[in-house]
Short mmCIF file of C-alpha atoms in Angstrom, two decimals:
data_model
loop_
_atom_site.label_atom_id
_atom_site.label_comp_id
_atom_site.label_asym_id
_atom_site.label_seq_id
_atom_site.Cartn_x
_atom_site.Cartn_y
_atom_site.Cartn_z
CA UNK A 1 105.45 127.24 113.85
CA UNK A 2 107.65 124.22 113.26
CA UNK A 3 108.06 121.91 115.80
CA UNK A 4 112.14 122.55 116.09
CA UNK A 5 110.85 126.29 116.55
CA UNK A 6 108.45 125.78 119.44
CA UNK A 7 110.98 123.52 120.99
CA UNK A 8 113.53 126.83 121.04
CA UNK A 9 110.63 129.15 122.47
CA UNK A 10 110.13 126.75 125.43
CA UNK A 11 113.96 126.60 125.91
CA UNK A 12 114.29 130.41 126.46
CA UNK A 13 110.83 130.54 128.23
CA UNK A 14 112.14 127.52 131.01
CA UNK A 15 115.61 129.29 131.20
CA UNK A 16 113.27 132.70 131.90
CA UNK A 17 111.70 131.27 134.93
CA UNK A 18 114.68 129.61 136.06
CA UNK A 19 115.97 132.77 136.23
CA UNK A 20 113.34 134.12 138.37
CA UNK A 21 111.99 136.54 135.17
CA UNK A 22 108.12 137.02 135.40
CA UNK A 23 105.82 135.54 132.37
CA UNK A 24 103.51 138.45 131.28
CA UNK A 25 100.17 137.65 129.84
CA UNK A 26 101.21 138.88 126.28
CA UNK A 27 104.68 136.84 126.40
CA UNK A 28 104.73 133.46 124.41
CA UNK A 29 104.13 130.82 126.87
CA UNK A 30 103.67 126.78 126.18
CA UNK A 31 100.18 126.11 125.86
CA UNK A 32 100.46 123.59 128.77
CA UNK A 33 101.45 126.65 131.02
CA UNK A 34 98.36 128.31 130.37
CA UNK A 35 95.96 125.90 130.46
CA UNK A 36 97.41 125.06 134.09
CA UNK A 37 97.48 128.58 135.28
CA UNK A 38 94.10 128.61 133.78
CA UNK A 39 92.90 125.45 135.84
CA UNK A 40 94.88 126.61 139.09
CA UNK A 41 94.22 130.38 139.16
CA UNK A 42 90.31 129.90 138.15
CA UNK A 43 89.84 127.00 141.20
CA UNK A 44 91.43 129.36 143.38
CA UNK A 45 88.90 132.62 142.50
CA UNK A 46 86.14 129.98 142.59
CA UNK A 47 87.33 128.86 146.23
CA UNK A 48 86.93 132.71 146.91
CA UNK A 49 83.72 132.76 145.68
CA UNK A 50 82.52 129.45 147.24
CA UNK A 51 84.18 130.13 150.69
CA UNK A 52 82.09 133.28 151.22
CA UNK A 53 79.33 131.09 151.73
CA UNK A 54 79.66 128.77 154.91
CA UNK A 55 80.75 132.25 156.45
CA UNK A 56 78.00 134.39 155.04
CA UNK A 57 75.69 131.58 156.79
CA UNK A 58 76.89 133.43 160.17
CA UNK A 59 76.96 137.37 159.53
CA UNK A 60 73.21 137.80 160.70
CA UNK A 61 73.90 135.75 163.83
CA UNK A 62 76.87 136.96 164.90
CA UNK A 63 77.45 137.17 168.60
CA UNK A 64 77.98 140.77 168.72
CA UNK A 65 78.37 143.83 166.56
CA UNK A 66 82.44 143.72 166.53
CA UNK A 67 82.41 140.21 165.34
CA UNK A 68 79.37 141.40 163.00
CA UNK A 69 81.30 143.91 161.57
CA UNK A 70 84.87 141.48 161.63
CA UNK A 71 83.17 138.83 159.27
CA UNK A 72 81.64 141.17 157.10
CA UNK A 73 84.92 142.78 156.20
CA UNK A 74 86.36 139.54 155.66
CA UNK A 75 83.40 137.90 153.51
CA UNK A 76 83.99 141.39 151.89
CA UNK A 77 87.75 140.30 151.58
CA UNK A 78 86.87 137.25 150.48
CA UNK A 79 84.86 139.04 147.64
CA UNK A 80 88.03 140.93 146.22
CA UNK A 81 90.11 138.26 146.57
CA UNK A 82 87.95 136.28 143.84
CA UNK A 83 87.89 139.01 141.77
CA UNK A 84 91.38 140.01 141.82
CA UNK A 85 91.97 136.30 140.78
CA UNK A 86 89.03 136.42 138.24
CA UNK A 87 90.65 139.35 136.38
CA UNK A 88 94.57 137.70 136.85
CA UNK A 89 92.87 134.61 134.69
CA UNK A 90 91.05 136.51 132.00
CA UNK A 91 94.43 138.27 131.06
CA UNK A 92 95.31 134.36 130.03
CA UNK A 93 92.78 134.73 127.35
CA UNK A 94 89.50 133.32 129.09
CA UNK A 95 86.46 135.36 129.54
CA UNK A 96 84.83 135.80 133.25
CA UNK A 97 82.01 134.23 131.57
CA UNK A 98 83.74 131.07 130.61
CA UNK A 99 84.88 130.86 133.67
CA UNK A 100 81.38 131.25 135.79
CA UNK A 101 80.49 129.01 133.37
CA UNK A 102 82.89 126.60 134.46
CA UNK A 103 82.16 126.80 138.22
CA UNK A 104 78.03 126.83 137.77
CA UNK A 105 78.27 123.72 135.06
CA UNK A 106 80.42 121.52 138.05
CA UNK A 107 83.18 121.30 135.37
CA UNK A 108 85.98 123.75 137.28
CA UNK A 109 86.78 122.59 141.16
CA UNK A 110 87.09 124.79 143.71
CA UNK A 111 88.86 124.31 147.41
CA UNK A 112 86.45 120.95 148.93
CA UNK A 113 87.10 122.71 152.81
CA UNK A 114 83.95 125.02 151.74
CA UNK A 115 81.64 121.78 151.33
CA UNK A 116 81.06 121.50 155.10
CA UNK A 117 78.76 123.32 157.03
CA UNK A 118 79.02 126.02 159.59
CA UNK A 119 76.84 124.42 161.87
CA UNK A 120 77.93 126.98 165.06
CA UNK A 121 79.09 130.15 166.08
CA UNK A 122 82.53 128.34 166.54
CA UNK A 123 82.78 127.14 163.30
CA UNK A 124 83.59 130.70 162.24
CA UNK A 125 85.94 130.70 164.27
CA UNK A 126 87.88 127.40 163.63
CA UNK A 127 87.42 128.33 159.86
CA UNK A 128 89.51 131.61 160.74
CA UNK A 129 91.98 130.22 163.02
CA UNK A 130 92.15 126.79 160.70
CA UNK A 131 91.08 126.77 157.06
CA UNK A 132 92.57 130.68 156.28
CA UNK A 133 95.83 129.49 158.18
CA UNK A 134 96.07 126.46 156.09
CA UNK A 135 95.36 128.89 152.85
CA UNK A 136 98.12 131.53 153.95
CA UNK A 137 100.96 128.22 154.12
CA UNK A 138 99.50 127.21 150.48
CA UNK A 139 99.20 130.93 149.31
CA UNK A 140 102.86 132.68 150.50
CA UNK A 141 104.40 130.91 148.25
CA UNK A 142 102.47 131.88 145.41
CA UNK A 143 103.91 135.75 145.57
CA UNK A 144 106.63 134.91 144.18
CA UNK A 145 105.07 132.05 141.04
CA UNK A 146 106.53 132.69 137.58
CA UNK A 147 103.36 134.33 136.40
CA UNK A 148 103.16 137.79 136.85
CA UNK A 149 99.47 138.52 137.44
CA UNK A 150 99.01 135.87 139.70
CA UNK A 151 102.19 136.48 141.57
CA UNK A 152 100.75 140.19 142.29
CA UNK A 153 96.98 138.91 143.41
CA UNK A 154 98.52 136.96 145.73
CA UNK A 155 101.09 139.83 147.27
CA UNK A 156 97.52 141.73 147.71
CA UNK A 157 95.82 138.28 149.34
CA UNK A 158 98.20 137.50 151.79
CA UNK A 159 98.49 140.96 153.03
CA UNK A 160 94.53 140.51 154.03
CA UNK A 161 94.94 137.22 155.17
CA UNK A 162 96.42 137.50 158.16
CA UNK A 163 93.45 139.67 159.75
CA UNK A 164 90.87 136.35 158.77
CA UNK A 165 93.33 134.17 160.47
CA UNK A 166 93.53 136.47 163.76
CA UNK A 167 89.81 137.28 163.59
CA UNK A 168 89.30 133.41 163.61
CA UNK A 169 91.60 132.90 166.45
CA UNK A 170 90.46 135.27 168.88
CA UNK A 171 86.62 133.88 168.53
CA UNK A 172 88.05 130.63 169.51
CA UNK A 173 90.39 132.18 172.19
CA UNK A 174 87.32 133.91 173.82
CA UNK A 175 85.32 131.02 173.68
CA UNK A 176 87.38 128.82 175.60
CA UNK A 177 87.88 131.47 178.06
CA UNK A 178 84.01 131.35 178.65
CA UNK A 179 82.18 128.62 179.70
CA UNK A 180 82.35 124.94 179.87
CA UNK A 181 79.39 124.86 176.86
CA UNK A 182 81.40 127.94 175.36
CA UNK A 183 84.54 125.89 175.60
CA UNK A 184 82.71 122.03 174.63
CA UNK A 185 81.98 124.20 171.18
CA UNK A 186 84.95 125.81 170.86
CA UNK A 187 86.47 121.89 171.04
CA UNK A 188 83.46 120.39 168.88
CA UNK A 189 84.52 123.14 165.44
CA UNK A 190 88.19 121.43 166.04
CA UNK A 191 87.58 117.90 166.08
CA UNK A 192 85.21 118.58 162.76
CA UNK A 193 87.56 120.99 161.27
CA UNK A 194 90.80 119.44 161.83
CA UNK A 195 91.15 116.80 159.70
CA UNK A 196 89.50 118.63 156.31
CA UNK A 197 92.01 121.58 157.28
CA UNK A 198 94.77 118.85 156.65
CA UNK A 199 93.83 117.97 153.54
CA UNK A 200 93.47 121.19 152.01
CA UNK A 201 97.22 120.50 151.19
CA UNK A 202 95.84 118.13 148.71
CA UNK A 203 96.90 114.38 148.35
CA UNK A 204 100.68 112.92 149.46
CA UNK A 205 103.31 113.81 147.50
CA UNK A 206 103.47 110.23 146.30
CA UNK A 207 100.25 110.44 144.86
CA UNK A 208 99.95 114.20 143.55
CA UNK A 209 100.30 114.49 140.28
CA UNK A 210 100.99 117.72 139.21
CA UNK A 211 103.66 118.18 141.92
CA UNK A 212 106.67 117.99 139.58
CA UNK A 213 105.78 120.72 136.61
CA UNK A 214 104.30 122.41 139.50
CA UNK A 215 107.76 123.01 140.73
CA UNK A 216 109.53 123.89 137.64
CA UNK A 217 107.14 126.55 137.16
CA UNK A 218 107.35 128.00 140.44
CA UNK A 219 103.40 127.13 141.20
CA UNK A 220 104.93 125.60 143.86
CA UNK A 221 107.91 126.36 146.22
CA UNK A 222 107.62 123.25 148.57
CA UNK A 223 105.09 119.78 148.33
CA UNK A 224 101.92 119.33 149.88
CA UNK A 225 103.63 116.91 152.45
CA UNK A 226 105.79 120.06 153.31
CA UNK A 227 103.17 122.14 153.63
CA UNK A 228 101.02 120.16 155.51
CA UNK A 229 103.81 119.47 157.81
CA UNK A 230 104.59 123.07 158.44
CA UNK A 231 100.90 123.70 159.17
CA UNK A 232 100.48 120.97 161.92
CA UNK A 233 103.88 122.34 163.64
CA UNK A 234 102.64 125.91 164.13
CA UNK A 235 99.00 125.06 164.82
CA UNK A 236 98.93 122.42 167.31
CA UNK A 237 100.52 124.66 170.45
CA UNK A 238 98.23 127.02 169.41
CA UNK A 239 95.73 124.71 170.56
CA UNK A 240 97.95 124.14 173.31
CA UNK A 241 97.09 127.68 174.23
CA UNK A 242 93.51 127.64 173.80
CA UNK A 243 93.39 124.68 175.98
CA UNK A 244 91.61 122.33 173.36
CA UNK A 245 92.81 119.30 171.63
CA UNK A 246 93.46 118.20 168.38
CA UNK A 247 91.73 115.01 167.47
CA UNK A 248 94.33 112.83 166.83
CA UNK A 249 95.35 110.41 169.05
CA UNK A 250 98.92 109.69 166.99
CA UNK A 251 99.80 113.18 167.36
CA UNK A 252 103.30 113.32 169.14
CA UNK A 253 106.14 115.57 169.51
CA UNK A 254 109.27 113.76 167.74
CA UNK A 255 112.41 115.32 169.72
CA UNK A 256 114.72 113.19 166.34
CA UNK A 257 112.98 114.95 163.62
CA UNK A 258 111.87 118.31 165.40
CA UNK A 259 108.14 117.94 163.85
CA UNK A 260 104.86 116.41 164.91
CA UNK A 261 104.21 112.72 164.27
CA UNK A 262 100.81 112.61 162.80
CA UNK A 263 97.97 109.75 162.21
CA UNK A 264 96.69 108.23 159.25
CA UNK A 265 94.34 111.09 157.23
CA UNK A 266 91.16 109.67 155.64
CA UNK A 267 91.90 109.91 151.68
CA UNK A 268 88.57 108.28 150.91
CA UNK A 269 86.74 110.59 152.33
CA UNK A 270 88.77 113.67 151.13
CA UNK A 271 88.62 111.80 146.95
CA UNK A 272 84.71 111.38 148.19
CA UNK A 273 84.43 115.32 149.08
CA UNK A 274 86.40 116.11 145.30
CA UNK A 275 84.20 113.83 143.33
CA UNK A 276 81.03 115.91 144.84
CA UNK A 277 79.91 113.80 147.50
CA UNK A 278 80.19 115.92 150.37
CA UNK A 279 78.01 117.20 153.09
CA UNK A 280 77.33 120.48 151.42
CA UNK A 281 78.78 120.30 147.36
CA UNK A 282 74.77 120.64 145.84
CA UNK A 283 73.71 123.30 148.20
CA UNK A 284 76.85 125.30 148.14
CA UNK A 285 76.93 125.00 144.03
CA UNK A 286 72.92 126.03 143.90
CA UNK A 287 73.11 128.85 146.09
CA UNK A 288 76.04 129.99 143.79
CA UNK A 289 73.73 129.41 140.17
CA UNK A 290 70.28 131.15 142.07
CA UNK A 291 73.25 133.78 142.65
CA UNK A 292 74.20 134.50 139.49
CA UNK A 293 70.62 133.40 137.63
CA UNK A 294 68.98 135.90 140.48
CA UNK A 295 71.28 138.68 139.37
CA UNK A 296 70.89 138.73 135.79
CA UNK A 297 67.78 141.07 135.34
CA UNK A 298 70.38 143.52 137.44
CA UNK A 299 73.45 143.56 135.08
CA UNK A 300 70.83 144.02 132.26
CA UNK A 301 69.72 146.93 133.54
CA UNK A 302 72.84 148.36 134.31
CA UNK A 303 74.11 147.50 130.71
CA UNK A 304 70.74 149.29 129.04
CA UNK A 305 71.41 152.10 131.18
CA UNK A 306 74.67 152.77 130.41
CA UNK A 307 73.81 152.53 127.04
CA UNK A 308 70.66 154.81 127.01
CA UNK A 309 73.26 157.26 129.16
CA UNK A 310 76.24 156.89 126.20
CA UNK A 311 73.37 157.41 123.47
CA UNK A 312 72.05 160.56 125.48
CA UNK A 313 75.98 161.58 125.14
CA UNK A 314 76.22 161.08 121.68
CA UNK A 315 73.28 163.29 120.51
CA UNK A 316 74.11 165.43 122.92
CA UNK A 317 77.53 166.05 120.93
CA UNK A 318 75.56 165.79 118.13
CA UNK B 1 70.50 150.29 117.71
CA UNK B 2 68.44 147.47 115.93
CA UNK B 3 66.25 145.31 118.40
CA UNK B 4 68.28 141.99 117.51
CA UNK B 5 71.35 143.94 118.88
CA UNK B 6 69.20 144.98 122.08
CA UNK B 7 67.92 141.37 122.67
CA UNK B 8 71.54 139.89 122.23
CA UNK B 9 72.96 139.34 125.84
CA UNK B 10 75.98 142.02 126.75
CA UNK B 11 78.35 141.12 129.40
CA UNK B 12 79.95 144.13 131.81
CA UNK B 13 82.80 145.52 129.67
CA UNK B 14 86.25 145.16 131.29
CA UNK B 15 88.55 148.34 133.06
CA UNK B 16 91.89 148.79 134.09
CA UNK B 17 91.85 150.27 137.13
CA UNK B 18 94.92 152.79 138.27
CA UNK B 19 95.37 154.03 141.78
CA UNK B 20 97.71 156.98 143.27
CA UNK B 21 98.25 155.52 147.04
CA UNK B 22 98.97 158.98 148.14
CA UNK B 23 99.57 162.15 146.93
CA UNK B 24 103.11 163.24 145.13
CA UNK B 25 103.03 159.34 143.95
CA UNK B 26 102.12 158.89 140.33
CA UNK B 27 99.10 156.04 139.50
CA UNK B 28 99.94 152.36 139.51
CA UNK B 29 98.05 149.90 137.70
CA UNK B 30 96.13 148.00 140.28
CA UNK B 31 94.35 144.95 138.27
CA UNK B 32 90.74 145.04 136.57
CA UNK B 33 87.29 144.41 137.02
CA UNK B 34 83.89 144.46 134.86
CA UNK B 35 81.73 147.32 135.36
CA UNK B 36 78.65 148.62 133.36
CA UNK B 37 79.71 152.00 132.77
CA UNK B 38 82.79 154.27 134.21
CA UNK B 39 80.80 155.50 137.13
CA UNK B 40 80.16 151.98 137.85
CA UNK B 41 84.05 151.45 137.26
CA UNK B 42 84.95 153.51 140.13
CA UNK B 43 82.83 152.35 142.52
CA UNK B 44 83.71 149.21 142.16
CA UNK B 45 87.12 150.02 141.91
CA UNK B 46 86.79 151.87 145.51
CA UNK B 47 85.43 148.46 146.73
CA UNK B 48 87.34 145.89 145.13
CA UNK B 49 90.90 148.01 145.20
CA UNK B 50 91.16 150.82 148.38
CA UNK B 51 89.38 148.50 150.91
CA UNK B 52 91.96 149.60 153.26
CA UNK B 53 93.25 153.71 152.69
CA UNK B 54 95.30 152.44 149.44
CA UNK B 55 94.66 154.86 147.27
CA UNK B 56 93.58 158.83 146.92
CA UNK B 57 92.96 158.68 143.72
CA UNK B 58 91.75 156.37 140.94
CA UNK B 59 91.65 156.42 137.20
CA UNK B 60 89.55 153.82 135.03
CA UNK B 61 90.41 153.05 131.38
CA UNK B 62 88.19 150.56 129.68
CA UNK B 63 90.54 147.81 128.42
CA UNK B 64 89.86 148.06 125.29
CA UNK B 65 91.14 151.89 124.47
CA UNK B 66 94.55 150.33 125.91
CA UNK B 67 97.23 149.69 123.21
CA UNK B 68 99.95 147.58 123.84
CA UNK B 69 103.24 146.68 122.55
CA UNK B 70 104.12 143.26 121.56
CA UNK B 71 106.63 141.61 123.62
CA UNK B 72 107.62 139.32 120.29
CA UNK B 73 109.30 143.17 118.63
CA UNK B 74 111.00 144.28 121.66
CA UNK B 75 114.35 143.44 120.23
CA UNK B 76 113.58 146.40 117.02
CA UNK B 77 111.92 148.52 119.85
CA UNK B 78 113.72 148.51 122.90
CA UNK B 79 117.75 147.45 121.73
CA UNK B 80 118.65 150.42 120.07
CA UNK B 81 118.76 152.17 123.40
CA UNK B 82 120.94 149.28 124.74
CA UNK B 83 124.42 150.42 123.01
CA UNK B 84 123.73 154.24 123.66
CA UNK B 85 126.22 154.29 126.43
CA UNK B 86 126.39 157.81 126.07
CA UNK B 87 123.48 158.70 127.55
CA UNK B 88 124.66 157.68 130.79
CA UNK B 89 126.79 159.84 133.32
CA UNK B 90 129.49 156.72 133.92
CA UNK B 91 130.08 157.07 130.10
CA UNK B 92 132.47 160.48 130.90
CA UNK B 93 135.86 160.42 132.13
CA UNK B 94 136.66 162.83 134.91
CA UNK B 95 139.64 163.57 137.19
CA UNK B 96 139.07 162.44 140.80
CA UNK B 97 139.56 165.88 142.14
CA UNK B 98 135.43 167.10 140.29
CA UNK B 99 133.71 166.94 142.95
CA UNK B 100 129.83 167.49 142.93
CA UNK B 101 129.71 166.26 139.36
#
């Protein structure tokens, strides 16, 4: 295709999205556009994947049955949600195996929230109440992103979001209705989770780089700033109602702008977490390769057997 | 099969997955997954797509039998319909007074 051609393509595909059209998989699309979906959709199925683990830490310990049963249904959620993301990718034109590939070699990112450890029973609950509501403000407003497959995983994710977010909440709410220890944990998974919560919204807008493209192709309705802001306004009275308090001694009301002032978030260590430096990046990545390297011998033998049972078919017919 | 072709690795083939939420609907495509076989298929597609009463029904297709029409010869396969007017009630011109009609 001649340049003057390609040019014309990526005039009618811009003037598609503007118009609020969907981009199927088999539609012409720049190559820019897929590699990015490629990058954003496969981090986000790997942050499925990944976050399963810091909660999966908790499911034998669980407090009680109901919670028992509560977390497994959302690890289980989490699960599906990586898949249905998985599968939205490979229509790009990547394989799954590529893409595990990508994740196992260190070379694909995924969400740097899941590189801290649960270290109590509150954690799972601050995770809930914090890190899934932070993911529902980043993930609403990919339902409606220009690409189609992606734009209908995440109509099915948010729908089974809101349960991780209410599960996570009520664990802290009964908490700091119990006692003072209950309560001193309840507080002790918010002053640790706090701060990584904010920057799941990724870096300032001054700073982000992908912010603007982002925008033009609907990957993103409003900036991380935004985002971020709209998090800390909903969030902090519900601490107000659990009776705990966020660690930040800059936080204040601002009657002029109608948000929550906010202090100074630690970039170094958030660019430390990214570049693989944090508390928990090498166990969370090995547990993921023993995973997958564990599981091998299985998917061979399902593959032989289906095989040996399609064989069986054939001479059967035969 | 020859033994190079058994030692070769094989990944999980990949399905389309179709799901009737409730009866008197028709199937909707759902999304895929990789499964061994079509047995596998639908359990996993039980797992991965009805985890909450979506579906009563579920059909799996592996991807591959699925042909598809390419979006670049829509204008040759889908524009002749657009100047077929006539194929639509509003084409007609009828008094006021028809009722039901």
């Amino acid at each position: 295709m001649s340049e003057k051609e390609i040019k014309n393509l990526e005039e009618i595909f811009e003037a598609k999205i503007a118009r609020d059209e969907k981009i199927e998989p088999k539609d012409w699309m720049p190559e820019k556009y897929r590699k990015t979906h490629i990058r954003q959709m496969s981090q986000h199925a790997h942050s499925e994947i990944v976050g399963m683990l810091p909660e999966g830490n908790w499911i034998t310990r669980a407090p009680s049955l109901r919670r028992k049963v509560a977390l497994l249904a959302k690890v289980q959620d989490e699960a599906g949600h990586g898949l249905y993301l998985y599968s939205a990718t490979e229509t790009l034109g990547i394989s799954r195996d590529e893409l595990y590939d990508q994740l196992h070699s260190g070379k694909a990112k995924y969400s740097s929230i899941f590189n801290y450890p649960t270290i109590t029973w509150a954690d799972i609950g601050a995770i809930g109440w914090l890190v899934d509501g932070a993911a529902i403000i980043n993930q609403v407003p990919l339902c409606s992103t220009s690409f189609g497959p992606y734009a209908r995983a995440m109509v099915r994710v948010c729908k089974e979001e809101s349960f991780h977010q209410r599960q996570g909440y009520e664990i802290m709410l009964t908490l700091c209705k119990g006692t003072p220890e209950q309560k001193e944990m309840a507080q002790d998974a918010l002053n640790r989770w706090w701060w990584p919560s904010l920057m799941m919204f990724g870096p300032t807008d001054d700073q982000s780089t992908h912010t603007e493209q982002s925008m033009k192709w609907k990957l993103k309705r409003k900036t991380n700033d935004e985002l971020r802001q709209q998090f800390i306004d909903q969030t902090v009275p519900q601490a107000d109602i659990l009776g705990i308090k966020v660690p930040d001694e800059d936080l204040k009301w601002n009657e002029e702008t109608g948000h929550y002032d906010f202090g100074e978030i630690n970039w170094d260590e958030f660019w430390q977490v990214v570049k693989g430096h944090g508390p928990c990046n090498k166990e969370r990545l090995q547990t993921r390769v023993d995973a997958w390297e564990g599981g091998e011998w299985v998917r061979d033998a399902a593959m032989a057997y289906a095989e040996k049972q399609a064989d069986k078919k054939v001479k059967k017919a035969g | 099969m020859s033994d190079k072709n058994k030692n070769k690795k094989k990944n999980w083939p990949l399905w389309e997955i179709f799901v009737r939420s409730k009866n008197g609907l028709e199937h909707r495509h759902f999304g895929s997954l990789h499964a061994a076989d079509a047995d596998m298929a639908l359990e996993n597609a039980r797992d991965v797509y009805t985890r909450r009463s979506e579906g009563v029904s579920i059909w799996v297709v592996e991807s591959k039998n699925i042909t598809a029409s390419n979006p670049e010869h829509n204008g040759e396969l889908f524009e002749p319909a657009a100047d077929k007017v006539y194929r639509h009630p509003t084409f007609y011109d009828l008094p006021d007074e028809v009722k039901h009609m």
